[in-house]
């Protein structure tokens, strides 16, 4: 029996969200579009988004046709999509949690061990989770990274896109001469650490370890960031790309 319950179709949830974004005219590289596109055509990369969007918009007269088309292109199975969505829903900090094998099995009690393993394996292939192996069990636990939250947070928390949030953090960093702190950004934006962490991890990929402060018993995955000239240029390109200014 599959992981996803009969009244839930996670691939169609992803497809409907992406269809809404595309047909609403959101910049073609930005926000949920690029995140979900990364699981529809992961090998092709973002340079093909515009052509793909054209295929979708040619069906604009019938939303269900659009949803059906997108659903058919999503690489993740329904089981993997359901598991990814469940992790997003149950992550309280989006950086420190581990999801143990027994916890996942107990949550999806109708699924066979092989079905669970295949769903976990799909998320691992797409770079959304890191799986810790052990003796005596198929795996010990897994941790999700920002790519999972990029894809599933817009579905779980409608209107919230870690990728778009990352551009705001990047802009603040680019406009600062002394770096930025997690607590200041969260206070200014009214964000919780759960919302901040996936976004700051996206920004953090552009910055060397010596210029980002790691957590010290705090809820933030990165406490503060500073940039050099090269990183500043990379972040500017990232912001322009996500906002469709390239």
Short mmCIF file of C-alpha atoms in Angstrom, two decimals:
data_model
loop_
_atom_site.label_atom_id
_atom_site.label_comp_id
_atom_site.label_asym_id
_atom_site.label_seq_id
_atom_site.Cartn_x
_atom_site.Cartn_y
_atom_site.Cartn_z
CA UNK A 1 0.00 0.00 0.00
CA UNK A 2 1.44 3.41 -0.90
CA UNK A 3 2.47 5.97 1.68
CA UNK A 4 0.05 8.65 0.55
CA UNK A 5 -3.56 8.26 1.75
CA UNK A 6 -6.27 7.79 -0.89
CA UNK A 7 -7.70 11.30 -0.43
CA UNK A 8 -4.35 13.00 -1.00
CA UNK A 9 -2.46 13.47 -4.24
CA UNK A 10 0.75 15.37 -3.40
CA UNK A 11 1.94 15.51 -7.00
CA UNK A 12 -1.26 17.30 -7.99
CA UNK A 13 -0.85 19.65 -5.01
CA UNK A 14 2.61 20.53 -6.30
CA UNK A 15 1.30 20.80 -9.84
CA UNK A 16 -1.61 23.06 -8.89
CA UNK A 17 0.64 25.37 -6.89
CA UNK A 18 3.09 25.61 -9.76
CA UNK A 19 0.29 26.18 -12.28
CA UNK A 20 -1.05 29.02 -10.14
CA UNK A 21 2.43 30.59 -10.01
CA UNK A 22 3.05 30.28 -13.74
CA UNK A 23 -0.35 31.54 -14.81
CA UNK A 24 -0.21 34.41 -12.32
CA UNK A 25 2.85 35.73 -14.15
CA UNK A 26 5.43 35.32 -11.37
CA UNK A 27 8.98 35.91 -12.74
CA UNK A 28 9.88 32.72 -14.54
CA UNK A 29 13.02 31.97 -12.55
CA UNK A 30 11.82 33.12 -9.15
CA UNK A 31 10.24 31.73 -6.04
CA UNK A 32 8.23 28.50 -6.05
CA UNK A 33 8.55 28.11 -9.81
CA UNK A 34 12.28 27.48 -9.82
CA UNK A 35 12.09 25.34 -6.69
CA UNK A 36 9.39 23.02 -7.98
CA UNK A 37 10.87 23.02 -11.48
CA UNK A 38 14.00 21.58 -9.91
CA UNK A 39 12.10 18.37 -9.21
CA UNK A 40 10.29 18.28 -12.54
CA UNK A 41 13.39 18.53 -14.74
CA UNK A 42 16.38 18.31 -12.36
CA UNK A 43 18.89 17.32 -15.03
CA UNK A 44 18.06 20.17 -17.38
CA UNK A 45 18.53 23.08 -15.02
CA UNK A 46 16.86 26.44 -14.80
CA UNK A 47 17.84 27.57 -18.28
CA UNK A 48 14.87 25.64 -19.70
CA UNK A 49 12.21 27.16 -17.46
CA UNK A 50 11.06 29.65 -20.08
CA UNK A 51 10.44 26.99 -22.73
CA UNK A 52 8.67 24.83 -20.19
CA UNK A 53 6.53 27.75 -19.11
CA UNK A 54 5.54 28.24 -22.73
CA UNK A 55 4.25 24.68 -22.88
CA UNK A 56 2.18 25.32 -19.79
CA UNK A 57 0.78 28.67 -20.85
CA UNK A 58 -0.32 27.18 -24.16
CA UNK A 59 -2.86 25.28 -22.06
CA UNK A 60 -3.98 28.41 -20.22
CA UNK A 61 -7.64 28.04 -21.17
CA UNK A 62 -8.08 24.97 -18.98
CA UNK A 63 -6.44 24.93 -15.56
CA UNK A 64 -7.02 21.22 -15.08
CA UNK A 65 -5.13 20.53 -18.30
CA UNK A 66 -2.24 22.57 -16.94
CA UNK A 67 -2.30 20.71 -13.63
CA UNK A 68 -2.47 17.35 -15.38
CA UNK A 69 0.45 18.28 -17.63
CA UNK A 70 2.66 19.48 -14.78
CA UNK A 71 1.73 16.52 -12.60
CA UNK A 72 2.92 14.22 -15.34
CA UNK A 73 6.33 15.93 -15.53
CA UNK A 74 7.16 15.86 -11.80
CA UNK A 75 9.95 13.37 -11.20
CA UNK A 76 9.01 12.58 -7.60
CA UNK A 77 6.54 9.78 -7.03
CA UNK A 78 3.43 10.48 -4.99
CA UNK A 79 5.01 8.63 -2.06
CA UNK A 80 8.15 10.79 -2.14
CA UNK A 81 6.09 13.94 -2.57
CA UNK A 82 3.93 12.99 0.39
CA UNK A 83 6.98 12.24 2.55
CA UNK A 84 8.63 15.54 1.58
CA UNK A 85 5.46 17.45 2.38
CA UNK A 86 5.16 15.64 5.74
CA UNK A 87 8.74 16.58 6.65
CA UNK A 88 8.07 20.22 5.80
CA UNK A 89 4.89 20.20 7.89
CA UNK A 90 6.63 18.61 10.88
CA UNK A 91 9.87 20.55 10.87
CA UNK A 92 9.91 23.13 13.65
CA UNK A 93 13.29 24.74 12.94
CA UNK A 94 14.11 23.57 9.38
CA UNK A 95 17.69 22.82 10.33
CA UNK A 96 18.14 20.91 13.56
CA UNK A 97 15.58 18.12 13.42
CA UNK A 98 16.31 14.52 12.66
CA UNK A 99 13.58 12.20 11.45
CA UNK A 100 14.33 8.70 12.66
CA UNK A 101 13.59 5.51 10.77
CA UNK A 102 11.18 4.28 13.45
CA UNK A 103 9.41 7.67 13.50
CA UNK A 104 8.86 7.57 9.75
CA UNK A 105 7.70 3.96 9.82
CA UNK A 106 5.22 4.70 12.61
CA UNK A 107 3.84 7.67 10.69
CA UNK A 108 3.35 5.67 7.51
CA UNK A 109 2.21 2.41 9.05
CA UNK A 110 0.36 1.28 5.91
CA UNK A 111 3.50 1.46 3.78
CA UNK A 112 5.91 -1.42 3.34
CA UNK A 113 9.57 -0.96 4.35
CA UNK A 114 10.56 -1.01 0.68
CA UNK A 115 8.04 1.70 -0.22
CA UNK A 116 9.42 3.91 2.56
CA UNK A 117 12.99 3.25 1.45
CA UNK A 118 12.20 4.15 -2.14
CA UNK A 119 10.48 7.39 -1.10
CA UNK A 120 13.48 8.32 1.07
CA UNK A 121 15.82 7.37 -1.77
CA UNK A 122 14.03 9.68 -4.21
CA UNK A 123 14.39 12.63 -1.84
CA UNK A 124 18.06 11.74 -1.35
CA UNK A 125 18.66 11.59 -5.12
CA UNK A 126 17.17 15.07 -5.51
CA UNK A 127 19.46 16.41 -2.77
CA UNK A 128 16.60 17.18 -0.40
CA UNK A 129 17.69 14.95 2.50
CA UNK A 130 20.88 13.50 3.94
CA UNK A 131 20.44 9.92 5.11
CA UNK A 132 22.46 8.51 8.00
CA UNK A 133 23.11 4.79 7.66
CA UNK A 134 23.46 2.35 10.56
CA UNK A 135 23.65 -1.35 11.36
CA UNK A 136 20.46 -3.23 12.10
CA UNK A 137 18.08 -0.89 10.24
CA UNK A 138 17.75 0.31 6.66
CA UNK A 139 18.87 3.73 7.94
CA UNK A 140 19.21 5.52 11.27
CA UNK A 141 17.67 8.89 10.48
CA UNK A 142 17.54 11.65 7.92
CA UNK A 143 17.93 15.39 7.93
CA UNK A 144 16.25 17.70 5.45
CA UNK A 145 18.09 20.56 3.80
CA UNK A 146 16.93 23.80 2.22
CA UNK A 147 16.13 22.25 -1.15
CA UNK A 148 13.31 20.22 0.40
CA UNK A 149 11.90 23.34 2.03
CA UNK A 150 12.27 25.32 -1.21
CA UNK A 151 9.97 22.83 -2.89
CA UNK A 152 7.47 22.01 -0.16
CA UNK A 153 7.19 25.13 2.01
CA UNK A 154 5.25 27.00 -0.72
CA UNK A 155 2.76 24.11 -0.64
CA UNK A 156 2.57 23.77 3.14
CA UNK A 157 2.64 27.50 3.94
CA UNK A 158 0.83 29.06 1.00
CA UNK A 159 2.58 32.20 -0.20
CA UNK A 160 5.87 31.51 1.61
CA UNK A 161 8.85 30.88 -0.66
CA UNK A 162 12.27 30.30 0.94
CA UNK A 163 13.90 31.25 -2.35
CA UNK A 164 12.11 34.59 -2.43
CA UNK A 165 12.87 35.13 1.26
CA UNK A 166 16.52 34.46 0.46
CA UNK A 167 16.56 37.41 -1.92
CA UNK A 168 15.43 39.67 0.92
CA UNK A 169 18.23 38.42 3.17
CA UNK A 170 20.69 38.84 0.31
CA UNK A 171 19.53 42.40 -0.34
CA UNK A 172 19.98 43.32 3.32
CA UNK A 173 23.45 41.84 3.24
CA UNK A 174 24.32 43.68 0.04
CA UNK A 175 23.10 46.96 1.52
CA UNK A 176 25.09 46.52 4.73
CA UNK A 177 28.71 47.42 5.39
CA UNK A 178 28.98 45.33 8.55
CA UNK A 179 27.04 42.15 7.82
CA UNK A 180 23.62 41.06 9.09
CA UNK A 181 22.37 39.03 12.03
CA UNK A 182 19.61 36.44 12.13
CA UNK A 183 17.87 38.01 15.10
CA UNK A 184 17.77 41.47 13.49
CA UNK A 185 16.28 40.16 10.24
CA UNK A 186 13.67 38.05 12.03
CA UNK A 187 12.68 40.98 14.21
CA UNK A 188 12.43 43.33 11.22
CA UNK A 189 10.41 40.90 9.10
CA UNK A 190 8.37 39.25 11.84
CA UNK A 191 9.78 35.87 10.82
CA UNK A 192 10.14 32.81 13.00
CA UNK A 193 13.39 30.82 12.90
CA UNK A 194 11.43 28.16 10.99
CA UNK A 195 10.85 30.60 8.14
CA UNK A 196 14.29 32.20 8.32
CA UNK A 197 16.45 29.08 8.30
CA UNK A 198 15.74 27.64 4.83
CA UNK A 199 16.19 31.09 3.29
CA UNK A 200 19.45 31.87 5.07
CA UNK A 201 20.81 28.44 4.13
CA UNK A 202 20.25 29.31 0.46
CA UNK A 203 22.19 32.55 0.94
CA UNK A 204 24.82 30.73 2.98
CA UNK A 205 25.74 28.54 0.02
CA UNK A 206 27.29 31.60 -1.62
CA UNK A 207 29.41 32.49 1.43
CA UNK A 208 32.58 30.88 2.77
CA UNK A 209 32.47 29.30 6.23
CA UNK A 210 34.73 31.92 7.73
CA UNK A 211 32.15 34.63 7.03
CA UNK A 212 29.06 32.97 8.46
CA UNK A 213 28.54 32.25 12.15
CA UNK A 214 27.18 28.84 12.97
CA UNK A 215 24.59 28.24 15.73
CA UNK A 216 25.63 28.18 19.37
CA UNK A 217 22.62 26.63 21.05
CA UNK A 218 20.31 28.95 19.12
CA UNK A 219 17.41 28.29 16.77
CA UNK A 220 19.14 29.83 13.77
CA UNK A 221 21.11 27.71 11.32
CA UNK A 222 23.36 30.74 10.65
CA UNK A 223 23.58 33.53 13.25
CA UNK A 224 25.34 36.19 11.18
CA UNK A 225 26.76 36.70 7.70
CA UNK A 226 29.48 38.82 6.10
CA UNK A 227 30.55 38.94 2.45
CA UNK A 228 33.65 39.64 0.43
CA UNK A 229 33.72 41.13 -3.07
CA UNK A 230 33.27 37.86 -4.97
CA UNK A 231 30.40 36.73 -2.76
CA UNK A 232 28.75 40.11 -3.10
CA UNK A 233 28.79 39.77 -6.89
CA UNK A 234 27.41 36.23 -6.71
CA UNK A 235 24.58 37.32 -4.42
CA UNK A 236 23.70 40.21 -6.72
CA UNK A 237 23.42 37.77 -9.62
CA UNK A 238 21.27 35.46 -7.50
CA UNK A 239 18.87 38.28 -6.56
CA UNK A 240 18.61 39.44 -10.18
CA UNK A 241 17.96 35.91 -11.40
CA UNK A 242 15.25 35.12 -8.86
CA UNK A 243 13.55 38.47 -9.51
CA UNK A 244 13.69 37.95 -13.26
CA UNK A 245 16.01 40.90 -13.89
CA UNK A 246 18.57 39.02 -15.99
#
